[in-house]
CSV table of C-alpha atoms in Angstrom, one decimal:
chain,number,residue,atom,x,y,z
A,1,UNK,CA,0.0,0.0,0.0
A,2,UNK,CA,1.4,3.2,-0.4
A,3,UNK,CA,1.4,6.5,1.3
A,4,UNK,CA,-2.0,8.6,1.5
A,5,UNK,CA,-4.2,4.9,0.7
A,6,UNK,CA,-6.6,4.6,3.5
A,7,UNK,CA,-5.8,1.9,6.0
A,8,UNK,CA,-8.8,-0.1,6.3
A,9,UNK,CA,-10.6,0.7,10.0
A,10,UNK,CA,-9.2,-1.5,12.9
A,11,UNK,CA,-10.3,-4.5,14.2
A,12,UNK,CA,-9.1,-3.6,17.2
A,13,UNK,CA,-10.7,-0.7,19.6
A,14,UNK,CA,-8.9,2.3,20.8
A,15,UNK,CA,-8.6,2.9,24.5
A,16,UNK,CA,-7.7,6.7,24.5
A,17,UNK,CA,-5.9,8.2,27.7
A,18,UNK,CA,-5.4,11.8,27.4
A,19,UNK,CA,-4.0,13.2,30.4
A,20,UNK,CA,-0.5,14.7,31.2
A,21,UNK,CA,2.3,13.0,33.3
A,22,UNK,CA,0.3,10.8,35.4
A,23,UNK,CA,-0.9,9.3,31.8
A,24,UNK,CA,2.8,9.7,30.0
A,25,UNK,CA,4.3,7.2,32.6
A,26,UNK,CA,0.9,5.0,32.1
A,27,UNK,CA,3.5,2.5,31.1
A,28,UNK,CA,6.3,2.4,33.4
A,29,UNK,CA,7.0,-0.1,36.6
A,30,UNK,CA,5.3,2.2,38.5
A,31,UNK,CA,2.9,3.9,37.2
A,32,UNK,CA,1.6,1.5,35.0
A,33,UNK,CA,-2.3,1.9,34.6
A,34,UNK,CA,-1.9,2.1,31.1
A,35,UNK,CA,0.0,-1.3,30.9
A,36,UNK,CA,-2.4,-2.9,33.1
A,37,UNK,CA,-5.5,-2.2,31.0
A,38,UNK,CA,-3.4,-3.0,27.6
A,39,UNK,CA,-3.0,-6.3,29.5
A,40,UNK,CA,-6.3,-6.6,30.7
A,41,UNK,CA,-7.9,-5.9,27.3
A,42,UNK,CA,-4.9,-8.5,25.2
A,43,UNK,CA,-6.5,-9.3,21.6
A,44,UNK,CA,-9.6,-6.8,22.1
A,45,UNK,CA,-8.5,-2.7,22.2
A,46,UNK,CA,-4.9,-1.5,21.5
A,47,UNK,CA,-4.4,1.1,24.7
A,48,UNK,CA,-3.4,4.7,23.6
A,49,UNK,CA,-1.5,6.9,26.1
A,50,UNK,CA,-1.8,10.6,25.3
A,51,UNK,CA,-0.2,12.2,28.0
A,52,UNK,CA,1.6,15.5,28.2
A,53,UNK,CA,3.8,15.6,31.1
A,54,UNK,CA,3.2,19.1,32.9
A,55,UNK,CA,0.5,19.9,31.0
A,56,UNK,CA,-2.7,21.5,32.2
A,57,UNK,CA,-6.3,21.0,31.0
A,58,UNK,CA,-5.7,24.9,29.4
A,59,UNK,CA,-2.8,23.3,27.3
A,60,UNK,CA,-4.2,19.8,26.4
A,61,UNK,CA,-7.3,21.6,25.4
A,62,UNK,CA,-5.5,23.4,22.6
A,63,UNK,CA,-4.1,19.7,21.1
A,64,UNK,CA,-7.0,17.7,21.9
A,65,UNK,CA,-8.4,18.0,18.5
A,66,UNK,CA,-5.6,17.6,16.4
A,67,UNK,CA,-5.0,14.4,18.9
A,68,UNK,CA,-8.5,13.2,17.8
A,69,UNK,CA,-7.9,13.6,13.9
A,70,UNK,CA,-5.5,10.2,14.5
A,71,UNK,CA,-8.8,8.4,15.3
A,72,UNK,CA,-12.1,7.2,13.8
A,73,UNK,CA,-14.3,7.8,16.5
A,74,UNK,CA,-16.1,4.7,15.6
A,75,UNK,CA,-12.7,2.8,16.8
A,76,UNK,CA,-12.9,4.6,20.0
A,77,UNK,CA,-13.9,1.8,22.8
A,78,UNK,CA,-13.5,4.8,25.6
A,79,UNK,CA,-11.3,8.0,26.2
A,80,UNK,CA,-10.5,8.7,29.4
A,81,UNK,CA,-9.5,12.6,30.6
A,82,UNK,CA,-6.9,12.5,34.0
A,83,UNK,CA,-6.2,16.1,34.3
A,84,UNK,CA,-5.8,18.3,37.6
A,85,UNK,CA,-2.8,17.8,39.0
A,86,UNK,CA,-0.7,20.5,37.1
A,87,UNK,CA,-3.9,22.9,37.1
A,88,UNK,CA,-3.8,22.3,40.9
A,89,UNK,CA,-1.0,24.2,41.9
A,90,UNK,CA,-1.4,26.9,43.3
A,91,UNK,CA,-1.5,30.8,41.4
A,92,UNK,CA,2.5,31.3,42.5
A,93,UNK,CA,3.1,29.0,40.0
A,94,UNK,CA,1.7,30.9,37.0
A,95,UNK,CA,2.7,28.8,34.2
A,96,UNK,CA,0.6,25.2,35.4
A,97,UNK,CA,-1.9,27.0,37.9
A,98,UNK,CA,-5.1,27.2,36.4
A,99,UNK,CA,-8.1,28.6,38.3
A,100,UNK,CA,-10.7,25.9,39.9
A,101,UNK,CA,-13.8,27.8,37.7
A,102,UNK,CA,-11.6,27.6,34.4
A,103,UNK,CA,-10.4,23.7,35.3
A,104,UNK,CA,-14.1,22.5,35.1
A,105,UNK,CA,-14.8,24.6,32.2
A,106,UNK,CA,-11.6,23.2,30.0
A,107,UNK,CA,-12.8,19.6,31.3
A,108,UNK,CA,-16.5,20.3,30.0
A,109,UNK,CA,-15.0,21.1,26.6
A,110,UNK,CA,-12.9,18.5,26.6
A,111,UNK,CA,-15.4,16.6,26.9
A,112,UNK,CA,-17.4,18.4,24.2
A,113,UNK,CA,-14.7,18.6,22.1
A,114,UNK,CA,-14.6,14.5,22.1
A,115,UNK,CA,-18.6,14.3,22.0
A,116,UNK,CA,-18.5,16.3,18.7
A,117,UNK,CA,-15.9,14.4,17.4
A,118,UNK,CA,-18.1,11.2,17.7
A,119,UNK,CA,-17.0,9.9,20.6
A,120,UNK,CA,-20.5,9.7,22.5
A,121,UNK,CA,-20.6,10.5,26.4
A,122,UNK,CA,-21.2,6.9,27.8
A,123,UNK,CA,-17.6,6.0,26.5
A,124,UNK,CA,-15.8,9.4,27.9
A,125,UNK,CA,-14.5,8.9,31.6
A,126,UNK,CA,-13.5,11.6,33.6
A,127,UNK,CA,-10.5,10.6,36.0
A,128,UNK,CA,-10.1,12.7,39.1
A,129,UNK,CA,-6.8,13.8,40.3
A,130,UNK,CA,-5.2,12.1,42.8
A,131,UNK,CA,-4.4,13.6,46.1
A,132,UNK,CA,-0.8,14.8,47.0
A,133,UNK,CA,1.7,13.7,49.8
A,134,UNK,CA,2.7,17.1,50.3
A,135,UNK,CA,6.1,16.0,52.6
A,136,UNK,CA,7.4,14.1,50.2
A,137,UNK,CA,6.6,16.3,47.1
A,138,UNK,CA,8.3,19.1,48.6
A,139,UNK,CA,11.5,16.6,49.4
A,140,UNK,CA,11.4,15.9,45.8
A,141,UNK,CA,11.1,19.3,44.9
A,142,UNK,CA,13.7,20.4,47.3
A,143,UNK,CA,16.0,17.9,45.8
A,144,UNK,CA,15.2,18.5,42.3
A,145,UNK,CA,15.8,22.3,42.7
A,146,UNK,CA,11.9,22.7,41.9
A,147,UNK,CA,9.7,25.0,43.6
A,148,UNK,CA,6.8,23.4,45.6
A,149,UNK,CA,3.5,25.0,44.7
A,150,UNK,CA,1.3,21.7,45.4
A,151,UNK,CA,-1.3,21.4,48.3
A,152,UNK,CA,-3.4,18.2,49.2
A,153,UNK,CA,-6.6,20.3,50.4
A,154,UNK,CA,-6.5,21.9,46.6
A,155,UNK,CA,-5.8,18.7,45.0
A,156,UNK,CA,-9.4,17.6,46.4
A,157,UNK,CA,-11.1,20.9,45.8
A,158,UNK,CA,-9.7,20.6,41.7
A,159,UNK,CA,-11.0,16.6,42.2
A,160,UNK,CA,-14.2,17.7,43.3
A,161,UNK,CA,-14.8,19.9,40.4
A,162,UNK,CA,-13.7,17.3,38.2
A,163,UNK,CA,-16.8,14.9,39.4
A,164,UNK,CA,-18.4,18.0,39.2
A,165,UNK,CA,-17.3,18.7,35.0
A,166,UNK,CA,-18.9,14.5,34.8
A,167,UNK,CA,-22.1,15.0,36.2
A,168,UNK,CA,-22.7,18.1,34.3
A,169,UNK,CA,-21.5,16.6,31.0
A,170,UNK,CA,-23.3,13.6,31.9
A,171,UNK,CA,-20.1,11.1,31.4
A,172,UNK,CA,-18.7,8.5,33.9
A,173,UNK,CA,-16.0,9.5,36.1
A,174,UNK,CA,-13.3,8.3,38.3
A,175,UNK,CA,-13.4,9.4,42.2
A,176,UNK,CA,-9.4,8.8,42.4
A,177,UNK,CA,-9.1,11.2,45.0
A,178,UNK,CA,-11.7,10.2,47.3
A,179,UNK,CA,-10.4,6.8,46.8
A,180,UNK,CA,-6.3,7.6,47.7
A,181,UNK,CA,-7.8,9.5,50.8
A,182,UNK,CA,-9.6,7.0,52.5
A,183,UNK,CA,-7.0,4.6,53.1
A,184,UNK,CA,-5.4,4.3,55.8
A,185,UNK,CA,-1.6,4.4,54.7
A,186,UNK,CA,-2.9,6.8,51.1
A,187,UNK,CA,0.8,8.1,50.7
A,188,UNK,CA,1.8,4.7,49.6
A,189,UNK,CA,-0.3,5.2,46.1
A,190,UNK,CA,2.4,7.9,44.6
A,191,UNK,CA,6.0,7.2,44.5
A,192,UNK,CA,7.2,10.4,45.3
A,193,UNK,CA,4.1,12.6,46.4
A,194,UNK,CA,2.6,13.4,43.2
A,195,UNK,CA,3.5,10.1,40.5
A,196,UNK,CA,1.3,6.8,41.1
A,197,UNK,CA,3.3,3.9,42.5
A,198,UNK,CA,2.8,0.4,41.5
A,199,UNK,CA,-0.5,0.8,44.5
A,200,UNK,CA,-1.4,3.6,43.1
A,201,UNK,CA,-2.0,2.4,39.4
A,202,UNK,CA,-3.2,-0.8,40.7
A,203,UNK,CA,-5.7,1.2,42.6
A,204,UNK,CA,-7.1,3.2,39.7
A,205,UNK,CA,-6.8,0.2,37.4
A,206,UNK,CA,-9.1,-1.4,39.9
A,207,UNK,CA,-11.4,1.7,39.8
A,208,UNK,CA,-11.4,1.7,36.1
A,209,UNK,CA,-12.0,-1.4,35.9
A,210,UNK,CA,-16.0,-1.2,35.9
A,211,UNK,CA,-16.2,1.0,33.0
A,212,UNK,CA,-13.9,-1.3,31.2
A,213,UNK,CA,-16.1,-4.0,31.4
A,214,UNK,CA,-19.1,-2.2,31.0
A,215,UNK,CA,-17.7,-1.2,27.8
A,216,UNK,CA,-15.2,-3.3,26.4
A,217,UNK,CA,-16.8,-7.1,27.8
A,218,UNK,CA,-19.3,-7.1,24.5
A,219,UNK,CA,-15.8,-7.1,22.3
A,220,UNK,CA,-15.3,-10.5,20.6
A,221,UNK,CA,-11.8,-11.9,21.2
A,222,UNK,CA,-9.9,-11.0,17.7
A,223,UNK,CA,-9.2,-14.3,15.5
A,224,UNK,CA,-9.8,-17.5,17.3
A,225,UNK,CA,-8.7,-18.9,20.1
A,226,UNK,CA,-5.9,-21.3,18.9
A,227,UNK,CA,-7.3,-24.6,20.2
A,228,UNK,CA,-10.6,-23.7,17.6
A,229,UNK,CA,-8.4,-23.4,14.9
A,230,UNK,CA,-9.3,-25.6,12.0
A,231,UNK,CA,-5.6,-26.6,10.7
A,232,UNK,CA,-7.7,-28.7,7.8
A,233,UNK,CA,-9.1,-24.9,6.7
A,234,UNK,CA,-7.0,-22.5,8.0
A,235,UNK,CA,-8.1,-19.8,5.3
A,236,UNK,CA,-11.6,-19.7,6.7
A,237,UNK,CA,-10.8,-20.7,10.1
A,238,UNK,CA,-8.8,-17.9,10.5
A,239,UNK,CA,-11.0,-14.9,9.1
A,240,UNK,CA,-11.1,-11.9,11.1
B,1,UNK,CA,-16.1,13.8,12.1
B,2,UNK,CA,-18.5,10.8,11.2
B,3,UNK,CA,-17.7,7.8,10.2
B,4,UNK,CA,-16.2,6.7,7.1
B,5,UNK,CA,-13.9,10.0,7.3
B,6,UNK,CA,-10.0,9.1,6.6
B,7,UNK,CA,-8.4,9.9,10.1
B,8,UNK,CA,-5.3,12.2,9.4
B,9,UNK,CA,-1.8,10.2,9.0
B,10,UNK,CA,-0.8,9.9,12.8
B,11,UNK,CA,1.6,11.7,14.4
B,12,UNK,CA,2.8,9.0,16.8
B,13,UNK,CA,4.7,6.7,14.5
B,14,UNK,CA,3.9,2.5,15.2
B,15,UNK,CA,5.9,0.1,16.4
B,16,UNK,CA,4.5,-3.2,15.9
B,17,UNK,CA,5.1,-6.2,17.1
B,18,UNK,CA,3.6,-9.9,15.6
B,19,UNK,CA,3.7,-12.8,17.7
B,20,UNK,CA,2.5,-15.7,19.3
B,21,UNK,CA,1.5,-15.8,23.5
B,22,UNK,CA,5.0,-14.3,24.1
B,23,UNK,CA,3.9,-10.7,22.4
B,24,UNK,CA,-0.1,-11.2,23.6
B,25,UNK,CA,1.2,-11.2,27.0
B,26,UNK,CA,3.6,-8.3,26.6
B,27,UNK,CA,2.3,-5.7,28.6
B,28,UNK,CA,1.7,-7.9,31.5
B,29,UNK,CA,3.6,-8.0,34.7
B,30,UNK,CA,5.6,-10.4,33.6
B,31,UNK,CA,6.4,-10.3,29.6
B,32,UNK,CA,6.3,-7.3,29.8
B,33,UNK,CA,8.4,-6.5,27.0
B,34,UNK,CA,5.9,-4.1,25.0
B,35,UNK,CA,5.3,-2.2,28.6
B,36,UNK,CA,9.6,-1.4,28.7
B,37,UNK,CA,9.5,-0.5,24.8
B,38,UNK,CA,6.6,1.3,25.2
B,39,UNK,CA,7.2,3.3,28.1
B,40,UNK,CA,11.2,3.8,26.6
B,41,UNK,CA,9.2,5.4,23.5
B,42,UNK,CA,7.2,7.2,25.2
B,43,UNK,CA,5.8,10.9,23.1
B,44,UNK,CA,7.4,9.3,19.7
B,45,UNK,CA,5.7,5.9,19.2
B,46,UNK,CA,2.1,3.7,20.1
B,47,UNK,CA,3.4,0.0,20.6
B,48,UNK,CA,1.1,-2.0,19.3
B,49,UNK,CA,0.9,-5.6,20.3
B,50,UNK,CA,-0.4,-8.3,17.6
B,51,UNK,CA,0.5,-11.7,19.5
B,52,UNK,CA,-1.8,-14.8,19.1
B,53,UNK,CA,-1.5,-17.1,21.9
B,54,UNK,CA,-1.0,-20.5,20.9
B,55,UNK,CA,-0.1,-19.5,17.1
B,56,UNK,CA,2.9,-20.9,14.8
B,57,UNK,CA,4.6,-19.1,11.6
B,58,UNK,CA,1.7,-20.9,9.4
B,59,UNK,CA,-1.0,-19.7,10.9
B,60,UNK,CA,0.3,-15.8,11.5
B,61,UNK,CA,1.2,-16.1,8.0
B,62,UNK,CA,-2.5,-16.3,6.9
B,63,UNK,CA,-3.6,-13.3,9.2
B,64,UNK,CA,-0.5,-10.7,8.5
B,65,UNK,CA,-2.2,-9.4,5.4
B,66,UNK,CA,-5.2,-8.1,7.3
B,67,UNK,CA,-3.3,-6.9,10.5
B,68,UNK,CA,-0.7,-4.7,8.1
B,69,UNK,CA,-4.2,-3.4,6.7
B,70,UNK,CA,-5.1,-1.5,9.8
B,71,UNK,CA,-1.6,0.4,9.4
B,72,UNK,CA,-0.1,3.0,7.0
B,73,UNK,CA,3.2,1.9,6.2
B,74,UNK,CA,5.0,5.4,6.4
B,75,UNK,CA,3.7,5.1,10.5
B,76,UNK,CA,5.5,2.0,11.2
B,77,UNK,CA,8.6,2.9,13.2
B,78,UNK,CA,9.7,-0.6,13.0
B,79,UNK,CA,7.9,-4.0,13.1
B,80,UNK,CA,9.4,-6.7,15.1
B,81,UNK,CA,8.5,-10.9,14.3
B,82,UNK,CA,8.7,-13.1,17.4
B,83,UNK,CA,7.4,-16.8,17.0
B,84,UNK,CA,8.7,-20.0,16.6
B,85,UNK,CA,8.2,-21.1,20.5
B,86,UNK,CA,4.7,-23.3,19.0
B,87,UNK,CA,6.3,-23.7,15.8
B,88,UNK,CA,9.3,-26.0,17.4
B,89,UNK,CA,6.6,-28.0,19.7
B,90,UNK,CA,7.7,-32.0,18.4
B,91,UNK,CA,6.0,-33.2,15.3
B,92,UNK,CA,3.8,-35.3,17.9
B,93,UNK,CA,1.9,-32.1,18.8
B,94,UNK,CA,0.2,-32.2,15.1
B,95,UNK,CA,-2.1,-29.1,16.0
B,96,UNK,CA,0.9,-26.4,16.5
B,97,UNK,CA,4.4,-28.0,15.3
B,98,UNK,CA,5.5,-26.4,11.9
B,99,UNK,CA,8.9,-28.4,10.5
B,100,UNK,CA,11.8,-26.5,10.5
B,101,UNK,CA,12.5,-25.2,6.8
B,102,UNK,CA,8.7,-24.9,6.5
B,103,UNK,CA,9.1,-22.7,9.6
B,104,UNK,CA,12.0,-20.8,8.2
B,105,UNK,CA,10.1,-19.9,4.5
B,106,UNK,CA,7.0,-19.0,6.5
B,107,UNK,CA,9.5,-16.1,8.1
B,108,UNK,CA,10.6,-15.8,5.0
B,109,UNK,CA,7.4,-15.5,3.3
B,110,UNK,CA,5.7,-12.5,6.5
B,111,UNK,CA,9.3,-10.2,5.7
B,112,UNK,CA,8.4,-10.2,2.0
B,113,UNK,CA,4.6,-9.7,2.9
B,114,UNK,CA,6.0,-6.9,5.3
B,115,UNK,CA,7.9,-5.9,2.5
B,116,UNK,CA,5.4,-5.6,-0.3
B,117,UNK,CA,3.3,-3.8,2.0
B,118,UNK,CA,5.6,-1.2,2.3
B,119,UNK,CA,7.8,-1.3,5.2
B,120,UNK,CA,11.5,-1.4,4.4
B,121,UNK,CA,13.7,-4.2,5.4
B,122,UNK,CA,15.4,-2.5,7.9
B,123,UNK,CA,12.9,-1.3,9.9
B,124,UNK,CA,11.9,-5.2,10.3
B,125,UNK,CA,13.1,-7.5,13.0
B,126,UNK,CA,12.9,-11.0,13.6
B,127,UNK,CA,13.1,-12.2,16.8
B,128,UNK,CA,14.4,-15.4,17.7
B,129,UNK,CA,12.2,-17.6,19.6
B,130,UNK,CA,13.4,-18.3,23.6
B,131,UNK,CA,14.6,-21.2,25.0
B,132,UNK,CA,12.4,-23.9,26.6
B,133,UNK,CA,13.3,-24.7,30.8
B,134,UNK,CA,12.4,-28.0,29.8
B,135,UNK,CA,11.9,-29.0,33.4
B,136,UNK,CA,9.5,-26.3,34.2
B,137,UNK,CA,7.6,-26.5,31.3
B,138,UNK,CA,7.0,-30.3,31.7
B,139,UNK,CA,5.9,-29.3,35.6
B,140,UNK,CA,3.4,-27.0,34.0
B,141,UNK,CA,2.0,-28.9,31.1
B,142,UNK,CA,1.3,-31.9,33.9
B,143,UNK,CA,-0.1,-29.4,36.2
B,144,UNK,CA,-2.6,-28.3,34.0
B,145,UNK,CA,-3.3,-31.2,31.9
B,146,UNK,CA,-1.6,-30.2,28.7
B,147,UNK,CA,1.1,-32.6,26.7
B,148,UNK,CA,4.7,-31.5,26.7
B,149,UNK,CA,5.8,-31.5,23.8
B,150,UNK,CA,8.7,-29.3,23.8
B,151,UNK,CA,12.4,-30.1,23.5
B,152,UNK,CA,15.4,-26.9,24.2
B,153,UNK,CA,17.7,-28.4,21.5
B,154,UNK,CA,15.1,-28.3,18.9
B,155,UNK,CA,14.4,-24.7,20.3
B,156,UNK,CA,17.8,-23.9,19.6
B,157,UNK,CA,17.4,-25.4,16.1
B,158,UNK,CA,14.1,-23.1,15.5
B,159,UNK,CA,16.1,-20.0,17.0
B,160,UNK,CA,19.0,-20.6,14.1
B,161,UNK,CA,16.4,-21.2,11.5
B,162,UNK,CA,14.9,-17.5,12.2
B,163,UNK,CA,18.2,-16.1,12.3
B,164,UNK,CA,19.1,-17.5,9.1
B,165,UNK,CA,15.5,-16.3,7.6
B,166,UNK,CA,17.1,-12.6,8.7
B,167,UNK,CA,20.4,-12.9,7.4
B,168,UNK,CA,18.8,-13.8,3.8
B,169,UNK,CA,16.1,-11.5,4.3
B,170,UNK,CA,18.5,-8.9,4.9
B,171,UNK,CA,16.1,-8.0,7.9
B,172,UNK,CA,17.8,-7.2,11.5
B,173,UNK,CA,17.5,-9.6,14.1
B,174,UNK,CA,18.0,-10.1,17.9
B,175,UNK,CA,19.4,-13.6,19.1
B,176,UNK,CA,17.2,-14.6,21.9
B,177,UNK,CA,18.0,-18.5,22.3
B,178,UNK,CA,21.0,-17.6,22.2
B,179,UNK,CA,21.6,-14.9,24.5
B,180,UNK,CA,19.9,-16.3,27.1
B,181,UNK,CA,21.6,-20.0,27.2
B,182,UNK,CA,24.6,-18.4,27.7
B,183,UNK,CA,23.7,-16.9,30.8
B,184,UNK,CA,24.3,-18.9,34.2
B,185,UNK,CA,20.9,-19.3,35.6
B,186,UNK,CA,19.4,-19.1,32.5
B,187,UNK,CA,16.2,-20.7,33.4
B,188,UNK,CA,15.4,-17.3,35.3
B,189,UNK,CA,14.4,-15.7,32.0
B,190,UNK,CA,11.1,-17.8,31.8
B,191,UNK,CA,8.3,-18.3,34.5
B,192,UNK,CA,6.8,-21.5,33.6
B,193,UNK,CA,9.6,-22.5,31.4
B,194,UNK,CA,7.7,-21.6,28.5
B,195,UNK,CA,7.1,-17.8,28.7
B,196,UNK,CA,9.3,-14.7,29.9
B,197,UNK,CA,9.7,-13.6,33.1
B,198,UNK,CA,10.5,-10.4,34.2
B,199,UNK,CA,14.1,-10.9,33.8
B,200,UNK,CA,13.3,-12.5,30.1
B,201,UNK,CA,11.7,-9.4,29.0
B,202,UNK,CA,14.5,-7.0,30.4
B,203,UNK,CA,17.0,-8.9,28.6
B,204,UNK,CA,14.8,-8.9,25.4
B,205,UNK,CA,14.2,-5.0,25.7
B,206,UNK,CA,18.1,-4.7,26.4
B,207,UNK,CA,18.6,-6.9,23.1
B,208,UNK,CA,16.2,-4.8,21.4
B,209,UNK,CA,17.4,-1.2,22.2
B,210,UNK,CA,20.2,-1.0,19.8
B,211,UNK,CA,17.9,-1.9,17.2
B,212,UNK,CA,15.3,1.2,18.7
B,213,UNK,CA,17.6,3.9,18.8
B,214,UNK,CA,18.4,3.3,15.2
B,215,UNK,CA,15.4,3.6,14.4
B,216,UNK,CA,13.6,5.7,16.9
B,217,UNK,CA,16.6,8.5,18.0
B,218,UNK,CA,15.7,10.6,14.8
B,219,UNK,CA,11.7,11.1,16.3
B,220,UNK,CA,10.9,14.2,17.8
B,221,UNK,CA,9.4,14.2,20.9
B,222,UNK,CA,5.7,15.4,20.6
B,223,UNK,CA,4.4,18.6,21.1
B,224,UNK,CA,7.0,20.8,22.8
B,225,UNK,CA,8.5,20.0,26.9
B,226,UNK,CA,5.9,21.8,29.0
B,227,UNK,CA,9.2,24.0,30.2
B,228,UNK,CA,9.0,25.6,26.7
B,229,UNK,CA,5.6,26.3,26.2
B,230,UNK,CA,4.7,30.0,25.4
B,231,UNK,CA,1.9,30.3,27.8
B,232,UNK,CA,1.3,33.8,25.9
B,233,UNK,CA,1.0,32.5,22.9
B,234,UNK,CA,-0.8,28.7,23.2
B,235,UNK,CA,-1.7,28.3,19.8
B,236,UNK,CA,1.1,28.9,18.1
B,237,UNK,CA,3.6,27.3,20.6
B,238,UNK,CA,1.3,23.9,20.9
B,239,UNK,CA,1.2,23.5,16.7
B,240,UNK,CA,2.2,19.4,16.7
């Protein structure tokens, strides 16, 4: 085939993450929710990251639609938006900070943006940020020659308004946040106060994990299993 | 945009990788070799897993044609061929053994199908299969019911086949067999004998990384560092 022929549309669906750091590690030892629903979803949905580390919802807004142009929408099993914890810090930091009423407003056209791409609202999850282990963030930042702007109290406040961007918009969402807090020993979820840790991924995976089957468990497996292979026929056996 | 539209050409290049239960399992805790390539390529390539549990050379060689189909050759970063651990399975395992030149044309045969669709030879790698902790994977085929049908010499034989299929290819390849027999406790590199463990997918990504970076170093990253974004001037400073 050459250049500029149209590739025939998948078999297999798109899982979409757009997020920023949190999402751009989705495939790392630690922070490895990304890796954990590519495994989880093996021979149905190829798992997408699009994550922007340091981004804020104010930047990913102004990519988001040439990052949809890669996609048919019909491909699209779900997109997921994990924003919040660059917009969280706070106004000092004028370059990431942006203001709680703008953060659910960039959110709800995220969100629109995707809806009017195609994508309809039943397949969009919101993620809220997780929470921050302000000690050791500001270690790390103190080590890294980074100034600390982060606070947990905001982090919740920015989550909140995140559930709050889902109900309006009418998609699912992700209480990450609430979830971290509640546990007893909740700075063990980020590896060094802001990044998931391998409990931290495992946690969201687990909160994910719902959606995902709610909307990835009608998906045949893709080609046979190998023990229903017809070696006598192979040609039909093995049709898409 | 509705269906039926032709997606723009991505700008996150493909790596692709075809295989048998070794590549379907490759983002999992475990074989996790997809999850280390994927995370190493992080903002320049999607990895893309097509691995068929249970498949041999024959039977990937009937499907390759509609998997390259989802793909625009001038996206593929490079694509990596990784079977021959069902192919070498004794001739008394009727369903799954392939016999060793028949195994080594079939390569053969996917390269040139590779080939024709557009991907240059050397951005194609093939993979030699593993070998077989024969021990281990007898333990597991009689824990589970299964016949063992799997020999490490003939392994060995299956690995020099696929190298061979390279060198007249002309196609890059990565000696797996062979690189892990030499190690001491080589059995470490699989976890049931059969597939990789985590210390069998770090050794493959550490085979495969010269391979990457001649291929991959040349790929911007996407969209700028979020240090160099003109927060005065979004539009123009976020253009991909």
């Amino acid at each position: 085939m050459s250049a500029g022929v149209t590739p025939d549309r998948s078999l297999w669906k798109k899982v979409l993450l757009v997020g920023d750091s949190l999402t751009q590690f989705g495939f790392s030892k630690d922070g490895s929710y990304a890796a954990l629903l590519a495994d989880h979803l093996q021979r149905k949905c190829d798992v997408i990251t699009r994550g922007f580390s340091g981004y804020n919802t104010r930047w990913c807004r102004v990519i988001l639609p040439d990052i949809l142009k890669e996609f048919d929408p019909q491909d699209i099993a779900f997109a997921t938006i994990f924003l919040g914890a660059n917009d969280s810090n706070l106004p000092e930091n004028t370059v990431q900070h942006v203001p709680l009423p703008r953060y659910k407003q960039d959110l709800k056209d995220m969100v629109e943006m995707m809806m009017d791409f195609g994508i309809p609202k039943d397949k969009i999850v919101l993620i809220a940020p997780p929470a921050c282990d302000e000690k050791a963030w500001k270690k790390f930042c103190s080590d890294n020659d980074k100034i600390f702007t982060k606070c947990n109290l905001t982090a919740g406040k920015y989550a909140d308004a995140c559930l709050d961007a889902a109900r309006e918009c009418g998609t699912k969402s992700v209480d990450f946040y609430g979830s971290i807090i509640k546990l007893e020993n909740w700075q063990e979820t980020l590896s060094d106060g802001l990044h998931l840790s391998m409990v931290g991924s495992h946690l969201l995976f687990d909160l994910l994990k719902p959606v995902v089957e709610q909307l990835t468990s009608e998906l045949p497996m893709i080609y046979p299993d190998w023990k229903d292979v017809d070696v006598d026929n192979l040609e039909n056996s093995l049709k898409p």
